Coordinates of N, CA and C in Angstrom, one line a residue:
X1 N -64.5 -44.2 -73.7 CA -65.9 -44.2 -74.2 C -66.6 -45.5 -73.9
X2 N -67.9 -45.5 -73.8 CA -68.6 -46.7 -73.6 C -68.5 -47.7 -74.7
X3 N -68.6 -48.9 -74.5 CA -68.5 -50.0 -75.5 C -69.8 -49.9 -76.4
X4 N -69.6 -49.4 -77.6 CA -70.7 -49.4 -78.5 C -70.6 -50.4 -79.7
X5 N -69.7 -51.3 -79.6 CA -69.5 -52.3 -80.6 C -68.3 -51.9 -81.5
X6 N -68.0 -50.6 -81.6 CA -66.9 -50.2 -82.5 C -65.7 -49.7 -81.7
X7 N -66.0 -49.0 -80.6 CA -64.9 -48.5 -79.8 C -65.2 -48.8 -78.3
X8 N -64.3 -49.0 -77.4 CA -62.9 -49.1 -77.8 C -62.5 -50.4 -78.5
X9 N -61.4 -50.5 -79.1 CA -60.9 -51.7 -79.8 C -60.8 -52.8 -78.8
X10 N -61.4 -53.9 -79.2 CA -61.4 -55.1 -78.3 C -60.3 -56.0 -78.7
X11 N -59.7 -56.7 -77.7 CA -58.6 -57.6 -77.9 C -59.2 -59.0 -77.6
X12 N -59.1 -60.0 -78.4 CA -59.7 -61.3 -78.2 C -58.6 -62.3 -77.8
X13 N -59.1 -63.3 -77.2 CA -58.2 -64.4 -76.8 C -59.0 -65.7 -76.8
X14 N -58.4 -66.8 -76.4 CA -59.0 -68.1 -76.3 C -59.1 -68.5 -74.8
X15 N -60.4 -68.9 -74.4 CA -60.6 -69.3 -73.0 C -59.9 -70.6 -72.8
X16 N -59.2 -70.8 -71.7 CA -58.4 -72.0 -71.5 C -58.8 -72.7 -70.2
X17 N -59.1 -74.0 -70.3 CA -59.2 -74.9 -69.1 C -58.1 -76.0 -69.2
X18 N -57.5 -76.0 -70.3 CA -56.4 -77.0 -70.5 C -55.2 -76.3 -71.2
X19 N -54.1 -76.8 -71.2 CA -52.9 -76.3 -71.9 C -53.0 -76.6 -73.4
X20 N -52.5 -75.7 -74.3 CA -52.5 -76.0 -75.7 C -51.4 -77.0 -76.1
X21 N -51.4 -77.5 -77.3 CA -50.3 -78.3 -77.8 C -49.1 -77.4 -78.0
X22 N -47.9 -77.8 -77.7 CA -46.7 -77.0 -77.9 C -46.5 -76.7 -79.4
X23 N -46.0 -75.5 -79.7 CA -45.7 -75.1 -81.1 C -44.2 -75.1 -81.2
X24 N -43.7 -74.9 -82.5 CA -42.3 -74.8 -82.7 C -41.8 -73.4 -82.4
X25 N -40.5 -73.3 -82.2 CA -39.9 -72.1 -81.9 C -40.2 -71.1 -83.0
X26 N -40.6 -69.9 -82.7 CA -40.9 -68.9 -83.7 C -42.3 -68.9 -84.2
X27 N -43.1 -69.9 -83.9 CA -44.5 -70.0 -84.3 C -45.3 -68.9 -83.6
X28 N -46.4 -68.5 -84.2 CA -47.3 -67.5 -83.6 C -48.2 -68.3 -82.6
X29 N -48.5 -67.7 -81.5 CA -49.4 -68.3 -80.5 C -50.6 -67.4 -80.3
X30 N -51.7 -67.9 -79.7 CA -52.9 -67.2 -79.5 C -52.9 -66.8 -78.0
X31 N -53.3 -65.5 -77.7 CA -53.5 -65.0 -76.3 C -54.5 -66.0 -75.6
X32 N -54.2 -66.3 -74.4 CA -55.1 -67.2 -73.6 C -55.5 -66.5 -72.3
X33 N -56.7 -66.8 -72.0 CA -57.3 -66.3 -70.7 C -58.0 -67.5 -70.0
X34 N -58.3 -67.3 -68.8 CA -59.1 -68.4 -68.1 C -60.5 -68.3 -68.6
X35 N -61.4 -69.2 -68.1 CA -62.8 -69.3 -68.6 C -63.6 -68.1 -68.1
X36 N -63.0 -67.2 -67.4 CA -63.7 -66.0 -67.0 C -63.1 -64.8 -67.7
X37 N -62.2 -65.0 -68.6 CA -61.6 -63.9 -69.4 C -60.4 -63.2 -68.8
X38 N -59.9 -63.7 -67.6 CA -58.8 -63.1 -67.0 C -57.5 -63.5 -67.7
X39 N -56.6 -62.6 -68.1 CA -55.4 -62.9 -68.8 C -54.5 -63.9 -67.9
X40 N -54.0 -64.9 -68.6 CA -53.1 -65.8 -67.9 C -51.7 -65.3 -67.9
X41 N -51.2 -64.8 -66.8 CA -49.9 -64.2 -66.7 C -48.9 -65.2 -66.2
X42 N -49.3 -66.1 -65.3 CA -48.4 -67.1 -64.8 C -48.4 -68.3 -65.7
X43 N -49.2 -68.3 -66.7 CA -49.2 -69.3 -67.7 C -49.9 -70.6 -67.2
X44 N -50.9 -70.5 -66.3 CA -51.6 -71.6 -65.9 C -53.1 -71.3 -65.6
X45 N -54.0 -72.0 -66.1 CA -55.4 -71.8 -65.8 C -55.7 -72.4 -64.4
X46 N -56.7 -71.8 -63.8 CA -57.1 -72.2 -62.4 C -57.4 -73.7 -62.4
X47 N -58.1 -74.1 -63.5 CA -58.5 -75.5 -63.6 C -57.3 -76.5 -63.6
X48 N -56.1 -76.0 -63.8 CA -54.9 -76.8 -63.8 C -54.0 -76.6 -62.6
X49 N -54.6 -76.2 -61.5 CA -53.9 -76.2 -60.2 C -54.7 -77.1 -59.2
X50 N -53.9 -77.6 -58.3 CA -54.5 -78.6 -57.3 C -53.8 -78.4 -56.0
X51 N -54.6 -78.3 -54.9 CA -54.1 -78.2 -53.6 C -54.1 -79.5 -52.9
X52 N -53.3 -79.6 -51.8 CA -53.2 -80.8 -51.0 C -53.0 -80.4 -49.6
X53 N -53.3 -81.4 -48.7 CA -53.1 -81.2 -47.2 C -52.9 -82.6 -46.6
X54 N -51.9 -82.7 -45.8 CA -51.6 -83.9 -45.0 C -51.2 -83.5 -43.6
X55 N -51.3 -84.5 -42.7 CA -50.7 -84.4 -41.4 C -49.8 -85.5 -41.2
X56 N -48.6 -85.2 -40.7 CA -47.5 -86.2 -40.4 C -47.4 -86.3 -38.9
X57 N -47.4 -87.6 -38.4 CA -47.3 -87.8 -37.0 C -46.2 -88.8 -36.7
X58 N -45.6 -89.5 -37.7 CA -44.5 -90.4 -37.5 C -43.5 -90.2 -38.6
X59 N -42.4 -91.0 -38.5 CA -41.3 -90.8 -39.5 C -41.6 -91.6 -40.7
X60 N -42.9 -91.8 -41.1 CA -43.2 -92.6 -42.3 C -43.5 -91.6 -43.4
X61 N -42.8 -91.8 -44.6 CA -43.0 -91.0 -45.8 C -44.5 -91.1 -46.2
X62 N -45.1 -89.9 -46.4 CA -46.5 -89.8 -46.6 C -46.8 -89.1 -47.9
X63 N -47.8 -89.6 -48.7 CA -48.1 -89.0 -50.0 C -48.8 -87.7 -49.7
X64 N -48.2 -86.6 -50.3 CA -48.7 -85.3 -50.2 C -49.8 -85.1 -51.3
X65 N -49.4 -85.6 -52.5 CA -50.4 -85.5 -53.7 C -50.0 -86.7 -54.6
X66 N -51.0 -87.4 -55.0 CA -50.8 -88.6 -55.9 C -50.5 -88.1 -57.3
X67 N -49.8 -88.9 -58.0 CA -49.4 -88.6 -59.4 C -50.7 -88.6 -60.3
X68 N -50.6 -87.9 -61.4 CA -51.6 -87.8 -62.4 C -51.0 -88.2 -63.7
X69 N -51.7 -89.1 -64.4 CA -51.2 -89.7 -65.7 C -50.7 -88.6 -66.7
X70 N -49.6 -88.8 -67.3 CA -49.0 -87.9 -68.3 C -48.9 -86.4 -67.8
X71 N -48.7 -86.2 -66.5 CA -48.7 -84.8 -66.0 C -47.6 -84.6 -65.0
X72 N -46.9 -83.5 -65.1 CA -46.0 -83.1 -64.1 C -46.8 -82.2 -63.1
X73 N -46.5 -82.4 -61.8 CA -47.2 -81.6 -60.8 C -46.1 -80.7 -60.2
X74 N -45.9 -79.5 -60.7 CA -44.9 -78.6 -60.2 C -45.4 -77.8 -59.0
X75 N -44.5 -77.8 -58.0 CA -44.9 -77.2 -56.7 C -44.9 -75.7 -56.7
X76 N -46.0 -75.0 -56.5 CA -46.1 -73.6 -56.5 C -45.8 -72.9 -55.2
X77 N -46.4 -73.5 -54.1 CA -46.1 -73.1 -52.8 C -46.4 -74.2 -51.8
X78 N -45.7 -74.1 -50.6 CA -46.0 -75.1 -49.6 C -45.7 -74.4 -48.2
X79 N -46.5 -74.8 -47.2 CA -46.4 -74.2 -45.9 C -46.6 -75.4 -44.9
X80 N -45.9 -75.4 -43.8 CA -46.0 -76.4 -42.8 C -46.2 -75.7 -41.4
X81 N -47.0 -76.4 -40.6 CA -47.2 -75.9 -39.2 C -46.8 -77.1 -38.2
X82 N -46.1 -76.7 -37.2 CA -45.6 -77.7 -36.2 C -46.3 -77.4 -34.9
X83 N -46.9 -78.4 -34.3 CA -47.6 -78.3 -33.0 C -46.8 -78.7 -31.8
X84 N -45.5 -78.9 -32.0 CA -44.7 -79.4 -30.8 C -43.7 -78.4 -30.3
X85 N -43.1 -78.7 -29.2 CA -42.1 -77.8 -28.6 C -40.7 -78.1 -29.1
X86 N -40.6 -78.9 -30.2 CA -39.3 -79.2 -30.8 C -39.3 -78.8 -32.3
X87 N -38.3 -78.1 -32.7 CA -38.2 -77.8 -34.2 C -38.1 -79.1 -34.9
X88 N -38.6 -79.1 -36.2 CA -38.6 -80.3 -37.0 C -38.3 -80.0 -38.5
X89 N -37.6 -80.9 -39.1 CA -37.4 -80.7 -40.6 C -38.3 -81.7 -41.3
X90 N -38.9 -81.2 -42.4 CA -39.8 -82.0 -43.3 C -39.2 -81.9 -44.7
X91 N -38.9 -83.1 -45.2 CA -38.4 -83.3 -46.6 C -39.5 -83.4 -47.5
X92 N -39.5 -82.7 -48.6 CA -40.5 -82.9 -49.7 C -39.8 -83.6 -50.9
X93 N -40.4 -84.7 -51.4 CA -39.8 -85.5 -52.4 C -40.7 -85.6 -53.6
X94 N -40.0 -85.7 -54.8 CA -40.7 -86.0 -56.0 C -40.7 -87.5 -56.2
X95 N -41.8 -88.1 -55.8 CA -41.8 -89.6 -55.9 C -41.5 -90.3 -54.6
X96 N -42.2 -91.3 -54.3 CA -41.9 -92.1 -53.1 C -40.5 -92.6 -53.1
X97 N -39.7 -92.3 -52.1 CA -38.3 -92.7 -52.0 C -37.4 -91.9 -52.9
X98 N -38.0 -90.8 -53.5 CA -37.2 -90.0 -54.5 C -36.3 -89.0 -53.9
X99 N -35.7 -88.2 -54.7 CA -34.8 -87.2 -54.2 C -35.5 -86.1 -53.4
X100 N -34.9 -85.7 -52.4 CA -35.4 -84.5 -51.6 C -35.2 -83.3 -52.4
X101 N -36.3 -82.6 -52.8 CA -36.2 -81.4 -53.6 C -36.2 -80.1 -52.7
X102 N -36.7 -80.2 -51.5 CA -36.6 -79.1 -50.6 C -36.9 -79.6 -49.2
X103 N -36.4 -78.9 -48.2 CA -36.6 -79.2 -46.8 C -37.2 -77.9 -46.1
X104 N -38.3 -78.2 -45.4 CA -38.9 -77.1 -44.6 C -38.4 -77.3 -43.2
X105 N -37.8 -76.2 -42.6 CA -37.4 -76.2 -41.2 C -38.5 -75.5 -40.4
X106 N -39.3 -76.3 -39.6 CA -40.4 -75.7 -38.9 C -40.0 -75.5 -37.4
X107 N -40.1 -74.3 -37.0 CA -39.8 -74.0 -35.6 C -40.8 -74.6 -34.6
X108 N -40.4 -74.7 -33.4 CA -41.3 -75.2 -32.4 C -42.6 -74.3 -32.3
X109 N -43.7 -74.9 -32.3 CA -45.0 -74.2 -32.3 C -45.1 -73.1 -33.4
X110 N -44.5 -73.4 -34.5 CA -44.4 -72.4 -35.5 C -44.8 -72.9 -36.9
X111 N -44.7 -72.0 -37.9 CA -45.0 -72.3 -39.3 C -43.8 -71.7 -40.1
X112 N -43.7 -72.3 -41.3 CA -42.7 -71.9 -42.3 C -43.2 -72.4 -43.6
X113 N -42.8 -71.7 -44.7 CA -43.2 -72.1 -46.0 C -42.3 -71.4 -47.1
X114 N -42.7 -71.8 -48.3 CA -41.9 -71.2 -49.4 C -42.9 -71.0 -50.6
X115 N -42.8 -69.9 -51.2 CA -43.6 -69.6 -52.5 C -42.6 -69.1 -53.5
X116 N -41.9 -70.0 -54.2 CA -40.8 -69.5 -55.1 C -41.4 -68.7 -56.2
X117 N -40.5 -67.9 -56.8 CA -40.9 -67.1 -58.0 C -41.3 -68.0 -59.2
X118 N -40.6 -69.1 -59.3 CA -41.0 -70.1 -60.3 C -41.3 -71.4 -59.6
X119 N -42.2 -72.2 -60.1 CA -42.6 -73.4 -59.5 C -41.4 -74.4 -59.4
X120 N -41.3 -75.2 -58.4 CA -40.3 -76.3 -58.3 C -40.7 -77.4 -59.2
X121 N -39.9 -77.7 -60.2 CA -40.3 -78.7 -61.2 C -40.2 -80.1 -60.7
X122 N -41.3 -80.8 -60.9 CA -41.3 -82.3 -60.6 C -40.4 -83.0 -61.5
X123 N -39.7 -84.0 -60.9 CA -38.6 -84.7 -61.7 C -39.2 -85.8 -62.6
X124 N -40.3 -86.4 -62.2 CA -40.8 -87.6 -62.9 C -42.3 -87.3 -63.3
X125 N -42.6 -87.5 -64.5 CA -44.0 -87.3 -64.9 C -44.9 -88.4 -64.2
X126 N -46.1 -88.0 -63.9 CA -47.1 -88.9 -63.2 C -46.6 -89.4 -61.8
X127 N -45.7 -88.8 -61.2 CA -45.2 -89.2 -59.9 C -45.9 -88.5 -58.8
X128 N -45.9 -89.1 -57.6 CA -46.5 -88.5 -56.4 C -45.4 -87.5 -55.8
X129 N -45.9 -86.6 -55.0 CA -45.1 -85.8 -54.1 C -45.3 -86.4 -52.7
X130 N -44.2 -86.5 -51.9 CA -44.3 -87.1 -50.6 C -43.6 -86.1 -49.6
X131 N -44.0 -86.3 -48.3 CA -43.4 -85.5 -47.2 C -43.0 -86.5 -46.2
X132 N -41.8 -86.2 -45.6 CA -41.3 -87.1 -44.6 C -40.6 -86.3 -43.5
X133 N -40.7 -86.7 -42.3 CA -40.0 -86.1 -41.1 C -39.5 -87.2 -40.2
X134 N -38.6 -86.9 -39.3 CA -38.2 -87.8 -38.3 C -39.4 -88.3 -37.4
X135 N -39.3 -89.4 -36.8 CA -40.3 -89.9 -35.9 C -40.1 -89.3 -34.5
X136 N -40.9 -88.2 -34.2 CA -40.7 -87.5 -33.0 C -42.0 -87.6 -32.2
X137 N -41.9 -88.3 -31.0 CA -43.1 -88.6 -30.2 C -43.9 -87.3 -29.9
X138 N -45.2 -87.4 -30.1 CA -46.1 -86.2 -29.7 C -46.0 -85.1 -30.6
X139 N -45.5 -85.3 -31.8 CA -45.4 -84.2 -32.8 C -46.3 -84.4 -34.0
X140 N -47.1 -83.4 -34.3 CA -48.0 -83.4 -35.5 C -47.6 -82.2 -36.4
X141 N -47.3 -82.5 -37.6 CA -46.9 -81.5 -38.6 C -48.0 -81.5 -39.7
X142 N -48.6 -80.3 -39.9 CA -49.6 -80.2 -41.0 C -48.9 -79.5 -42.2
X143 N -49.1 -80.1 -43.4 CA -48.5 -79.5 -44.6 C -49.6 -79.2 -45.6
X144 N -49.6 -78.0 -46.1 CA -50.5 -77.6 -47.2 C -49.7 -77.2 -48.4
X145 N -50.1 -77.5 -49.6 CA -49.3 -77.2 -50.8 C -50.3 -76.9 -52.0
X146 N -49.7 -76.2 -53.0 CA -50.5 -75.9 -54.2 C -49.6 -76.3 -55.4
X147 N -50.1 -77.1 -56.3 CA -49.4 -77.6 -57.4 C -50.0 -77.1 -58.7
X148 N -49.1 -77.0 -59.7 CA -49.5 -76.7 -61.1 C -49.5 -77.9 -61.9
X149 N -50.6 -78.3 -62.6 CA -50.6 -79.4 -63.5 C -50.0 -79.0 -64.8
X150 N -48.8 -79.5 -65.1 CA -48.1 -79.2 -66.4 C -48.3 -80.4 -67.3
X151 N -49.2 -80.3 -68.3 CA -49.5 -81.4 -69.2 C -49.0 -81.2 -70.6

């Protein structure tokens, strides 16, 4: 039936551009949608995602995304493109000089990426993510990534 104010039964929710304060186990929570009314299934509003892009040309660790105060930046997906005739490994780290959380193996003149079912959790709040590869003459690697701001 057409919406006449009575039928069909409407289900309400709260528009979200930020995350709510955590509640205790067993507490009731309110349905949340983004600011356009779309149900949040992945548990993150569009306003709390951030993309990044860098190009690596040397063996110098490079910031993929800077840290955000009081925020974990969990990795939702990442893809790399290699423009050279040699395969290359790119390490992704949580924090400059931090632990390698994953390695992308990029084939010669190829691309590779990962979009895990669950985001890769950042180890340190407010930390940067970095990318690093060996110093290979004449090689440029482009890295694109999407992060979830977990506040």
